[in-house]
PDB file of C-alpha atoms and ligand atoms in Angstrom:
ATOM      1  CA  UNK G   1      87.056  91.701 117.250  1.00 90.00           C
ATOM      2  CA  UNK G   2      84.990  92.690 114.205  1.00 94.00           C
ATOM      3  CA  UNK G   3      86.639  93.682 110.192  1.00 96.00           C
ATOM      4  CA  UNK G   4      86.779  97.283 110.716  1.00 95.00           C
ATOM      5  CA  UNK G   5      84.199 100.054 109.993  1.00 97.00           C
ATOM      6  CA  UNK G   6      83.525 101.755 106.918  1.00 98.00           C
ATOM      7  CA  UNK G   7      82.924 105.411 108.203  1.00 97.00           C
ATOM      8  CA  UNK G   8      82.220 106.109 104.628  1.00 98.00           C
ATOM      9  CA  UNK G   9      79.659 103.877 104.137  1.00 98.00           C
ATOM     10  CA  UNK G  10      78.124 104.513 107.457  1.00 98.00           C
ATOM     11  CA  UNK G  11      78.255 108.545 106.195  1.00 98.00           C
ATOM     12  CA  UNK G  12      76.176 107.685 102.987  1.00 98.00           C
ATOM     13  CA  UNK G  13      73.462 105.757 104.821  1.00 97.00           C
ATOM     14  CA  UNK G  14      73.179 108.737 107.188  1.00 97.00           C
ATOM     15  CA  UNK G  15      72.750 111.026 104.224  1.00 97.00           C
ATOM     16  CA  UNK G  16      75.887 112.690 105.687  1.00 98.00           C
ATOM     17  CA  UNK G  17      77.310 114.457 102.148  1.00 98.00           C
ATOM     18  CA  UNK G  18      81.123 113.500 101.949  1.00 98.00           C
ATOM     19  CA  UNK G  19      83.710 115.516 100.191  1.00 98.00           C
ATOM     20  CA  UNK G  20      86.167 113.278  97.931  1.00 98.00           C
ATOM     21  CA  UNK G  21      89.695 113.863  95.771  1.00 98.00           C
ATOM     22  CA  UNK G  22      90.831 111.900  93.113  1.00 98.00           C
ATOM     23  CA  UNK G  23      94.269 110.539  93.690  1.00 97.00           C
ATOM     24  CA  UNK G  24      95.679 109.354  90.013  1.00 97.00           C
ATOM     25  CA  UNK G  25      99.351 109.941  90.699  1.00 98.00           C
ATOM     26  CA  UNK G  26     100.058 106.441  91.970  1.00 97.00           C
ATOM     27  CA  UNK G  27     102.699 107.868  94.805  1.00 97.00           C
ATOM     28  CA  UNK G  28     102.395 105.971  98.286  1.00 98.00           C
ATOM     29  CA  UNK G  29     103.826 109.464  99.394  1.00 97.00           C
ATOM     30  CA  UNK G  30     101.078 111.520  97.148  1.00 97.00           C
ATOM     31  CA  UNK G  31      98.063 109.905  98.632  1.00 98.00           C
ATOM     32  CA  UNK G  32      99.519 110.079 101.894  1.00 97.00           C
ATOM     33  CA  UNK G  33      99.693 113.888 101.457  1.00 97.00           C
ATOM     34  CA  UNK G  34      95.819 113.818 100.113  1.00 97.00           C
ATOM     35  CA  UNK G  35      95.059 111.817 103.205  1.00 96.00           C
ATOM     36  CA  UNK G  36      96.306 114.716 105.680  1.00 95.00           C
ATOM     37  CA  UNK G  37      93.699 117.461 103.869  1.00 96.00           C
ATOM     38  CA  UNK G  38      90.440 117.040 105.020  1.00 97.00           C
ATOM     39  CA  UNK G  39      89.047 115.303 102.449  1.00 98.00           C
ATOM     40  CA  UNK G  40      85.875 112.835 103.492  1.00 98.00           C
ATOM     41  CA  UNK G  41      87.499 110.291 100.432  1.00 98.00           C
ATOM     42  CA  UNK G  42      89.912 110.129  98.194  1.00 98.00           C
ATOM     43  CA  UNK G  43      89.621 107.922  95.144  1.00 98.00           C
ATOM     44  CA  UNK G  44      92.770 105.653  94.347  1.00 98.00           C
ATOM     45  CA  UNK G  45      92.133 105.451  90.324  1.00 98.00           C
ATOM     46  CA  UNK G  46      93.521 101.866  89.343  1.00 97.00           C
ATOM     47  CA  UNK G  47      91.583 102.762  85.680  1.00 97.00           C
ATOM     48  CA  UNK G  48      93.178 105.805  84.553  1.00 96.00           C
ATOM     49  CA  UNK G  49      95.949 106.608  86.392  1.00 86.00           C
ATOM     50  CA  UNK G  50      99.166 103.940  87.039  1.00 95.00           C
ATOM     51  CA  UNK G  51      97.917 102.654  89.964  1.00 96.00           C
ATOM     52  CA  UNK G  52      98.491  99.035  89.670  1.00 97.00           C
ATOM     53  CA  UNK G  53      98.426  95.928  92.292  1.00 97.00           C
ATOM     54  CA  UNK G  54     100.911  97.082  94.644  1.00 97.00           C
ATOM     55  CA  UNK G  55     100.686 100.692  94.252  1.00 98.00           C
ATOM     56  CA  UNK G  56      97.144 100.337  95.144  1.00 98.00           C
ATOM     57  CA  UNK G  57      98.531  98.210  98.289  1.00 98.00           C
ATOM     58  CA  UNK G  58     100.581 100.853  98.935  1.00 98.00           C
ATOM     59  CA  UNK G  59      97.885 103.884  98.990  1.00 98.00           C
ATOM     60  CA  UNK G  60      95.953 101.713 100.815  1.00 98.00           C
ATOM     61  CA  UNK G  61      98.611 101.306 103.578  1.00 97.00           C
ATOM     62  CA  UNK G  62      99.486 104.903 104.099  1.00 98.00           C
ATOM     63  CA  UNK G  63      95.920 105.581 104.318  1.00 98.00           C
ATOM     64  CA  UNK G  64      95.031 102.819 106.861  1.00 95.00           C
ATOM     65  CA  UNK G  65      93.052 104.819 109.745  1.00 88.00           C
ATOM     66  CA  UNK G  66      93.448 108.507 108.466  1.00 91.00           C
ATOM     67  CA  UNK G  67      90.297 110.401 108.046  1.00 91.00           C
ATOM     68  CA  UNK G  68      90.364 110.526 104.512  1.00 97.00           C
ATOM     69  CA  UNK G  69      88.618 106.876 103.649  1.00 98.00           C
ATOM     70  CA  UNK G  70      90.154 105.187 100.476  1.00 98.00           C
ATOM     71  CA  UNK G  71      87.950 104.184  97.725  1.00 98.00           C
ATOM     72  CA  UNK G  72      89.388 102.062  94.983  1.00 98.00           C
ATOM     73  CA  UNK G  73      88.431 102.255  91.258  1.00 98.00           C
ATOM     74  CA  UNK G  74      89.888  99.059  89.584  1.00 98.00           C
ATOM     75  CA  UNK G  75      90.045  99.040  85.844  1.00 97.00           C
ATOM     76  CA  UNK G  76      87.036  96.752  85.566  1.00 97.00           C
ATOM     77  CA  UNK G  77      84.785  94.959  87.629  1.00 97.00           C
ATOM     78  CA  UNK G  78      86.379  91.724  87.732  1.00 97.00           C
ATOM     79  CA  UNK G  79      86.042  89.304  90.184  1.00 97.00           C
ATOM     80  CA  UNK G  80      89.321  88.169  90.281  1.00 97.00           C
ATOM     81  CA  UNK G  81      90.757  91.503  91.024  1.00 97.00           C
ATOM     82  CA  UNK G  82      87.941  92.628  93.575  1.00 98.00           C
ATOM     83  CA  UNK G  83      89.301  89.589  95.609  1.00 97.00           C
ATOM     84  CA  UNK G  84      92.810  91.001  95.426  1.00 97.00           C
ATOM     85  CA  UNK G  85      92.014  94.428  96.174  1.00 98.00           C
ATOM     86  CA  UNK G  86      89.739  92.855  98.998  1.00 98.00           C
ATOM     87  CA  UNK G  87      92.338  91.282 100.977  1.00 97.00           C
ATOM     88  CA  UNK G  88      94.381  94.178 100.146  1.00 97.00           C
ATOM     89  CA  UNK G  89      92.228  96.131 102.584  1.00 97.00           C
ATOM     90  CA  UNK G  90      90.229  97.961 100.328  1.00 98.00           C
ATOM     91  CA  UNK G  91      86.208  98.476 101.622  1.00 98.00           C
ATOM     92  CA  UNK G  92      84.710 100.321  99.385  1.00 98.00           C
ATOM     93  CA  UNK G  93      84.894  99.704  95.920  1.00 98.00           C
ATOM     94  CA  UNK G  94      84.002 102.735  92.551  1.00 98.00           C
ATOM     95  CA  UNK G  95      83.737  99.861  89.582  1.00 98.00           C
ATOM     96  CA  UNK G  96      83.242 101.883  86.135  1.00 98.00           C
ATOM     97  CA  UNK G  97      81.208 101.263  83.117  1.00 98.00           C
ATOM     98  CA  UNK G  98      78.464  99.487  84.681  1.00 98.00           C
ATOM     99  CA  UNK G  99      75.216  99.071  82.264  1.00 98.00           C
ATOM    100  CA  UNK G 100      73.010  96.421  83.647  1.00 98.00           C
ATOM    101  CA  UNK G 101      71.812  94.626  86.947  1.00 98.00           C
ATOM    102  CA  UNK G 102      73.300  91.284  86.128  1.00 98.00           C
ATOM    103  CA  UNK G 103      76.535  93.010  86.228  1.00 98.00           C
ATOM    104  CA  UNK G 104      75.841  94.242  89.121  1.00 98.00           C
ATOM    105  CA  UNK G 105      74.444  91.320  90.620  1.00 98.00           C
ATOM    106  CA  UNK G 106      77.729  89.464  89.651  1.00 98.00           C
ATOM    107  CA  UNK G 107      80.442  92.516  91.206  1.00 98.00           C
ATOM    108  CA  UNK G 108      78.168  92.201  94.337  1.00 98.00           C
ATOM    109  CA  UNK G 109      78.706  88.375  94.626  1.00 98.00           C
ATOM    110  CA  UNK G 110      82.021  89.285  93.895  1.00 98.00           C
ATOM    111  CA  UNK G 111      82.653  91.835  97.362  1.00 98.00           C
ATOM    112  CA  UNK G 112      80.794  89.005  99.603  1.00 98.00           C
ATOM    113  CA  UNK G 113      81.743  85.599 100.946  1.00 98.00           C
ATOM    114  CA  UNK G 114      79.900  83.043 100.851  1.00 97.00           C
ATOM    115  CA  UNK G 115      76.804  82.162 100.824  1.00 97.00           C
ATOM    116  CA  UNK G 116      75.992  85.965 100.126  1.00 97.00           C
ATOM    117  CA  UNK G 117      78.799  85.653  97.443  1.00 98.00           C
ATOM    118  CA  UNK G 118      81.633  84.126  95.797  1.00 98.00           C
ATOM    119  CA  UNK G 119      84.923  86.297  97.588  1.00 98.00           C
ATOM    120  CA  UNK G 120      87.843  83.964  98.406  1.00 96.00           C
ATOM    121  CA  UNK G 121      88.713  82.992 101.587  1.00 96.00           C
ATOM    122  CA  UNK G 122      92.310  84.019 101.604  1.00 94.00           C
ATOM    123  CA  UNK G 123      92.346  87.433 104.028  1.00 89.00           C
ATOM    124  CA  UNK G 124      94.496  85.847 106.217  1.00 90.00           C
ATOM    125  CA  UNK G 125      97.699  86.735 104.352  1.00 93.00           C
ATOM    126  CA  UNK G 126      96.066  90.113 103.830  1.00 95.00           C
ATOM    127  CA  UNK G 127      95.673  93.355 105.525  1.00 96.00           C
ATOM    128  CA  UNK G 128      91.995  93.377 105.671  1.00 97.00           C
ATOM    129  CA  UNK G 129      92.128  91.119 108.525  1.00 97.00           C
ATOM    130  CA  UNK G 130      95.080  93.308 109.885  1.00 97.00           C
ATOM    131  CA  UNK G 131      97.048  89.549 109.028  1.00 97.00           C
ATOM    132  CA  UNK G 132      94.772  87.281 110.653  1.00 96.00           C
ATOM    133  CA  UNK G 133      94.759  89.548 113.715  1.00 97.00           C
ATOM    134  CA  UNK G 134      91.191  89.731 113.636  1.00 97.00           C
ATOM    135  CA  UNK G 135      89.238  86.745 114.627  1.00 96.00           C
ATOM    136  CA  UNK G 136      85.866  87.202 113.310  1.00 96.00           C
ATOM    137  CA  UNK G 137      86.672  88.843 110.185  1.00 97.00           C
ATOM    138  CA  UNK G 138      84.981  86.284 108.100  1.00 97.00           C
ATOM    139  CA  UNK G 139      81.925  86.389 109.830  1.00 97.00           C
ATOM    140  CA  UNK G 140      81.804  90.538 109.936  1.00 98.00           C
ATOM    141  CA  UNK G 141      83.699  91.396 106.510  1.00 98.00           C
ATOM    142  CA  UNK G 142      80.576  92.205 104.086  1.00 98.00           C
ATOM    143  CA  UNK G 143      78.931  94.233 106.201  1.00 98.00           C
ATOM    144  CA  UNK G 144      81.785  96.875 105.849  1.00 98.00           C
ATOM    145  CA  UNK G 145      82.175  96.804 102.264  1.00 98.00           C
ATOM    146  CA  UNK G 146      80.777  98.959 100.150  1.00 98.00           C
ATOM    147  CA  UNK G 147      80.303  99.253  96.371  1.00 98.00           C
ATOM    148  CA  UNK G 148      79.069 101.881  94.079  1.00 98.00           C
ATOM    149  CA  UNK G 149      78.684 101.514  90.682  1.00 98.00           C
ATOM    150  CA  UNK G 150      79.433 103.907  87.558  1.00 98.00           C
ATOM    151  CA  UNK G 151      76.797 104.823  85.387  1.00 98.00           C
ATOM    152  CA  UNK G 152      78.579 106.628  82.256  1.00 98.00           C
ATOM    153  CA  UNK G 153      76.870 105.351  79.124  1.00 98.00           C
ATOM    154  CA  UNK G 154      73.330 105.615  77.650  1.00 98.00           C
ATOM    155  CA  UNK G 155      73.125 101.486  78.157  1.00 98.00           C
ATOM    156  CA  UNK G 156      73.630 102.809  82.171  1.00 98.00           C
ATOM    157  CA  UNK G 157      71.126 105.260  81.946  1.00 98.00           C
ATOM    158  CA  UNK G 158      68.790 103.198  80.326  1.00 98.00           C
ATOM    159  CA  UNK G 159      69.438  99.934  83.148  1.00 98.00           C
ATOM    160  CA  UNK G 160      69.620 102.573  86.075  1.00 98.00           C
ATOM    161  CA  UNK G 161      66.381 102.036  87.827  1.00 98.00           C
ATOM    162  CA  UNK G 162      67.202  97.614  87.239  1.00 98.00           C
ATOM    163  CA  UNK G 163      70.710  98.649  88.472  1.00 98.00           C
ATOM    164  CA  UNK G 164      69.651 100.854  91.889  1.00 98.00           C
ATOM    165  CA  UNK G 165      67.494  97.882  91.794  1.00 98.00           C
ATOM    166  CA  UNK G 166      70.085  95.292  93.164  1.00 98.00           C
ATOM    167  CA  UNK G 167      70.388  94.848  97.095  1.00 98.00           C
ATOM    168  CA  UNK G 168      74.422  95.421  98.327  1.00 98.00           C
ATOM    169  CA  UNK G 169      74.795  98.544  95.758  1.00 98.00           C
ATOM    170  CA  UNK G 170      75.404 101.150  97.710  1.00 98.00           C
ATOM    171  CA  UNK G 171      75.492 103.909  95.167  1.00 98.00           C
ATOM    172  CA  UNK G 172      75.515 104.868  91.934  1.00 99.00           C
ATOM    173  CA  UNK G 173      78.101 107.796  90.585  1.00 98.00           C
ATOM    174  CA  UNK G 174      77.560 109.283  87.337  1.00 98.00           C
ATOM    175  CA  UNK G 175      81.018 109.444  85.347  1.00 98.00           C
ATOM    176  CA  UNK G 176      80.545 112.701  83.168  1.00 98.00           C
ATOM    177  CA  UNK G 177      83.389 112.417  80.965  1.00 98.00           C
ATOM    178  CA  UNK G 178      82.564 109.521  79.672  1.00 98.00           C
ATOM    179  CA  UNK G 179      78.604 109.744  79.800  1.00 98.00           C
ATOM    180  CA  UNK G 180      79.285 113.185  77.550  1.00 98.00           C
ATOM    181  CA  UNK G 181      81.523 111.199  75.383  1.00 98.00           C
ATOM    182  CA  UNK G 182      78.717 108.244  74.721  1.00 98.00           C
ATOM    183  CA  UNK G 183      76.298 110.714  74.134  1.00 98.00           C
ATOM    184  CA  UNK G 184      78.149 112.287  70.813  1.00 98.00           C
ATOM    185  CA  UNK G 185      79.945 115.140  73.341  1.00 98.00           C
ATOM    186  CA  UNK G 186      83.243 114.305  73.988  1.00 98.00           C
ATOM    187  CA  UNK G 187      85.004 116.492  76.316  1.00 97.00           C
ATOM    188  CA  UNK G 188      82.033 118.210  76.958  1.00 97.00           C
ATOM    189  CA  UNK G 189      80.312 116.854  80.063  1.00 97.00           C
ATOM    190  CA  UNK G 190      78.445 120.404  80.581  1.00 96.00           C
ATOM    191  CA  UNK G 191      76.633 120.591  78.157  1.00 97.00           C
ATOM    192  CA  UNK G 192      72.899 120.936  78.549  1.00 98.00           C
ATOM    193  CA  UNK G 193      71.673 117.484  77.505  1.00 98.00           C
ATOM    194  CA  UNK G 194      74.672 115.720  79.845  1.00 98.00           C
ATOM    195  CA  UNK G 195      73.518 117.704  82.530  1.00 98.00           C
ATOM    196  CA  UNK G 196      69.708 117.423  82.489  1.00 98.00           C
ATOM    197  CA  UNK G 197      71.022 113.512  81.903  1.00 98.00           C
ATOM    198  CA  UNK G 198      72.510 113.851  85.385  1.00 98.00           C
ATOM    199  CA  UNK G 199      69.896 115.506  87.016  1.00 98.00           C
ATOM    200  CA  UNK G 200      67.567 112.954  85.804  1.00 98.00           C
ATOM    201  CA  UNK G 201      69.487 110.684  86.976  1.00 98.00           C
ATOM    202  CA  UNK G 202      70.388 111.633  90.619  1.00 98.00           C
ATOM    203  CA  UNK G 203      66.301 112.168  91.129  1.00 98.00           C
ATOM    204  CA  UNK G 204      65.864 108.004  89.867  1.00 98.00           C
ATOM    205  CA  UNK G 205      69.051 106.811  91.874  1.00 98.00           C
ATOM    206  CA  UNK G 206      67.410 108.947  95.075  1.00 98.00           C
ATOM    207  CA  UNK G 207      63.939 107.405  94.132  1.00 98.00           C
ATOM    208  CA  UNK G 208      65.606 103.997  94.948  1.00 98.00           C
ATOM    209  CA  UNK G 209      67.153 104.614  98.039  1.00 98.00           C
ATOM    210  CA  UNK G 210      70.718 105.074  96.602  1.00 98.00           C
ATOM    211  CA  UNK G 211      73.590 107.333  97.285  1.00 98.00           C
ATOM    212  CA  UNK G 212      74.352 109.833  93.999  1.00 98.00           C
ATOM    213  CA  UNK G 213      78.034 110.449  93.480  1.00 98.00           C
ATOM    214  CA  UNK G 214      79.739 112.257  90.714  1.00 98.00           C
ATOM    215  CA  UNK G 215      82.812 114.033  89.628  1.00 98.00           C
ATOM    216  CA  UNK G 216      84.546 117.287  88.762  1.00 97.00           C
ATOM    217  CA  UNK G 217      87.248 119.755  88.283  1.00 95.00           C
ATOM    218  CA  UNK G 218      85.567 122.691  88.200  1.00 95.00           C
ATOM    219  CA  UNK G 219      84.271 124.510  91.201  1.00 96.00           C
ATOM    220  CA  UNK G 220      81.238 126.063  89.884  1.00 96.00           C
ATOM    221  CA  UNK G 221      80.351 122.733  88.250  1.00 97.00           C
ATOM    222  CA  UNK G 222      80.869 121.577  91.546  1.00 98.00           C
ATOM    223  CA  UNK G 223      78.075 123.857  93.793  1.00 98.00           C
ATOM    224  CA  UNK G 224      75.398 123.002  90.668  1.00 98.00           C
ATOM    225  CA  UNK G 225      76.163 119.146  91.342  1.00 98.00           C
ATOM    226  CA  UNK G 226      75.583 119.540  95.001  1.00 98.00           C
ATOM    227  CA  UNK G 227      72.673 121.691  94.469  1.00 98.00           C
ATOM    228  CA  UNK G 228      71.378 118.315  92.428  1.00 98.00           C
ATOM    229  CA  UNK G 229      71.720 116.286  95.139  1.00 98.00           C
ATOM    230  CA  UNK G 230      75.234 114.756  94.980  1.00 98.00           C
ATOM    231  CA  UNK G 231      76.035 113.048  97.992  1.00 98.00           C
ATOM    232  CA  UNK G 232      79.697 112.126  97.642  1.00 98.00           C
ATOM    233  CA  UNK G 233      81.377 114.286  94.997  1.00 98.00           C
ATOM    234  CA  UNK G 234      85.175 114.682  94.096  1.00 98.00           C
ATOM    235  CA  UNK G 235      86.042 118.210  93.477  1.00 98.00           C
ATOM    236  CA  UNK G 236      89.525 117.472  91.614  1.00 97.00           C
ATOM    237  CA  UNK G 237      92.299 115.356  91.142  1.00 97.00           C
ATOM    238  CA  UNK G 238      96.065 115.631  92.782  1.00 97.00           C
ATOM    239  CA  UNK G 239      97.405 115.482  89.121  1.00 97.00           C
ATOM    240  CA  UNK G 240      95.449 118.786  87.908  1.00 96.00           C
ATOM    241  CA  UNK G 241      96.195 120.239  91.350  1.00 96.00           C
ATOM    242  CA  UNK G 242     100.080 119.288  90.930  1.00 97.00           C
ATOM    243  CA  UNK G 243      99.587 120.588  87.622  1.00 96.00           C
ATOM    244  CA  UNK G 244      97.828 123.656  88.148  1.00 94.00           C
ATOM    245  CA  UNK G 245     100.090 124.907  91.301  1.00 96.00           C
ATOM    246  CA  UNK G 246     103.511 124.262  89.422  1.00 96.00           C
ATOM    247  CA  UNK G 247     102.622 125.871  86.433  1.00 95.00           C
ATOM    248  CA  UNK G 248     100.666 128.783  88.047  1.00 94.00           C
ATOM    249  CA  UNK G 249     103.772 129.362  89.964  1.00 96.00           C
ATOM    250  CA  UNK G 250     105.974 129.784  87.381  1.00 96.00           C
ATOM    251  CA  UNK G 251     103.238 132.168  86.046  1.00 95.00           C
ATOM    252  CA  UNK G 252     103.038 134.529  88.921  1.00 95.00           C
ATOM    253  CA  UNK G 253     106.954 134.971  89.036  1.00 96.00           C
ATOM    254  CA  UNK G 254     107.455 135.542  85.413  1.00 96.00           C
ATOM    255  CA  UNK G 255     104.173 137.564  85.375  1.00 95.00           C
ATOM    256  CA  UNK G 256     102.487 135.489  82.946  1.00 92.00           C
ATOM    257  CA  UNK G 257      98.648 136.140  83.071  1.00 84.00           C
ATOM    258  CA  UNK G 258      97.445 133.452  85.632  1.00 69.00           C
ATOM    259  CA  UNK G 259      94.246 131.186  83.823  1.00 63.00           C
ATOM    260  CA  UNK G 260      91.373 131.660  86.294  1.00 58.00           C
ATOM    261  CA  UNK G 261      89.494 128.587  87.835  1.00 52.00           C
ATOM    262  CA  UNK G 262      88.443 126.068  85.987  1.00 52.00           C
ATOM    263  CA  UNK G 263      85.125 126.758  84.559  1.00 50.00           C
ATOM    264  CA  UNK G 264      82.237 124.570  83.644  1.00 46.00           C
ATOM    265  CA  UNK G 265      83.686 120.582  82.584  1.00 45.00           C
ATOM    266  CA  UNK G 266      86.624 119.972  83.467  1.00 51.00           C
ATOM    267  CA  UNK G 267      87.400 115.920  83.435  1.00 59.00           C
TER     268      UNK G 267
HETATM  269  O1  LIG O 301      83.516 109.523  83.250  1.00 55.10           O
HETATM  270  C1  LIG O 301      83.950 110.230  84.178  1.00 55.10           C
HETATM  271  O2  LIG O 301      83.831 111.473  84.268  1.00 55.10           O
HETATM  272  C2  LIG O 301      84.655 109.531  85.269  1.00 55.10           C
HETATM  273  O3  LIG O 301      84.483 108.341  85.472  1.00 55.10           O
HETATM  274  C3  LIG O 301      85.738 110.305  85.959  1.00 55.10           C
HETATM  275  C4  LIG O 301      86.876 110.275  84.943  1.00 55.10           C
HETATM  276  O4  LIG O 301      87.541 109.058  85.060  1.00 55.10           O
HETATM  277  C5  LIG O 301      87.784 111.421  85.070  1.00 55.10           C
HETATM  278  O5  LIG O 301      86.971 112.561  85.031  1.00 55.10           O
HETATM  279  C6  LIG O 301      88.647 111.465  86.306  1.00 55.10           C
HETATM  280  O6  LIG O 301      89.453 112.648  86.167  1.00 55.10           O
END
């Protein structure tokens, strides 16, 4: 008996484009919720939302074979924490503000056991070998994971081709918020020198093989990203979807002019 598959991973190598949600709530019961909508992914954001050790543990549980496959942004790419999150049962891994190959080189090292890498053998107290359930999870574990890498910083630009370079990087997703905000236009990821940045970017990371993920809350931001190539995208977040349905609600009732979708940015 093998670690299991990563459908998600198997998706991106098909070219197969897959649908994604943010999930920044940190609620076990949230993400379960997420999990039950259709969505290809669903993003469990250890960086900006409160999503910490066990919460993350937690997500991860109520998520364990639903459709929806859990992807885990940690709040850097640290080795030490990868090998947590590993033997958590995470599989596939978003690590942000990633600006050259070494540091790539080192965060794949960091998903692999040795002698492809440096992971800790410790997965028998973990759920990624369903608790030492599965016999030849050593021997079958880095062939499941997979590990895209945030490019969302003019250093990233500049390093992408060395980055989509490095063999075990599966992908490369293009953070907007913070690519606009390194580029002197904070808050303003549509602007037209972030975007043509993007679309530059999506043809190199294709050039090299590589799957091209990004980001957003807005829908019609959303069709011009897939019309660029975006493989795996995120279309919102469960906080500005909480967000937008309580408040709207309370809107319609009292007859308060709804706000219309979100247009253009959105973050
Ligand atoms: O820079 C970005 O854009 C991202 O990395 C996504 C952000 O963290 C944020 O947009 C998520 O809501």
């Amino acid at each position: 008996m093998s670690a299991p598959k990563n459908p998600f991973k198997a998706a991106l190598r098909k070219g197969e484009f897959q649908l994604g949600l943010w999930v920044a709530l940190g609620s076990a019961y949230a993400a379960e919720i997420a999990g039950g909508s259709g969505y290809d992914w669903l993003l469990i954001d250890g960086e900006h939302g409160p999503s910490d050790m066990p919460l993350i543990g937690a997500q991860l549980g109520v998520l364990r074979g639903r459709p929806a496959h859990a992807i885990v942004r940690p709040p850097m790419g640290e080795a030490w924490l990868l090998k947590q999150l590993l033997d958590l049962g995470a599989q596939t891994f978003l690590v942000p503000m990633v600006e050259s190959a070494e540091q790539a080189k080192a965060l794949v090292r960091a998903v692999r056991y040795p002698p492809a890498g440096i992971r800790g053998v410790g997965a028998g107290l973990g759920r990624a070998s369903d608790f030492n359930r599965i016999p030849d999870y050593l021997t079958t574990a880095n062939d499941e994971i997979c590990l895209i890498v945030q490019i969302e910083s003019r250093a990233g630009l500049a390093a992408l081709d060395e980055i989509a370079s490095v063999e075990g990087v599966d992908g490369l997703f293009i953070g907007p918020s913070d690519l606009a905000a390194d580029m002197g236009y904070l808050g303003q990821p549509s602007v037209a020198p972030v975007q043509e940045a993007i679309r530059d970017a999506f043809v190199r990371i294709h050039r090299h093989g590589k799957a091209r993920g990004i980001m957003t809350v807005a829908l019609d931001q959303a069709h011009e990203y897939r019309a660029m190539g975006a493989d795996f995208m995120a279309i919102g977040t469960d906080v500005n979807c909480l967000v937008r349905a309580i408040d709207g609600l309370r809107r319609s009732f009292l007859g308060v002019p709804v706000s219309g979708d979100q247009k253009g940015g959105g973050y």
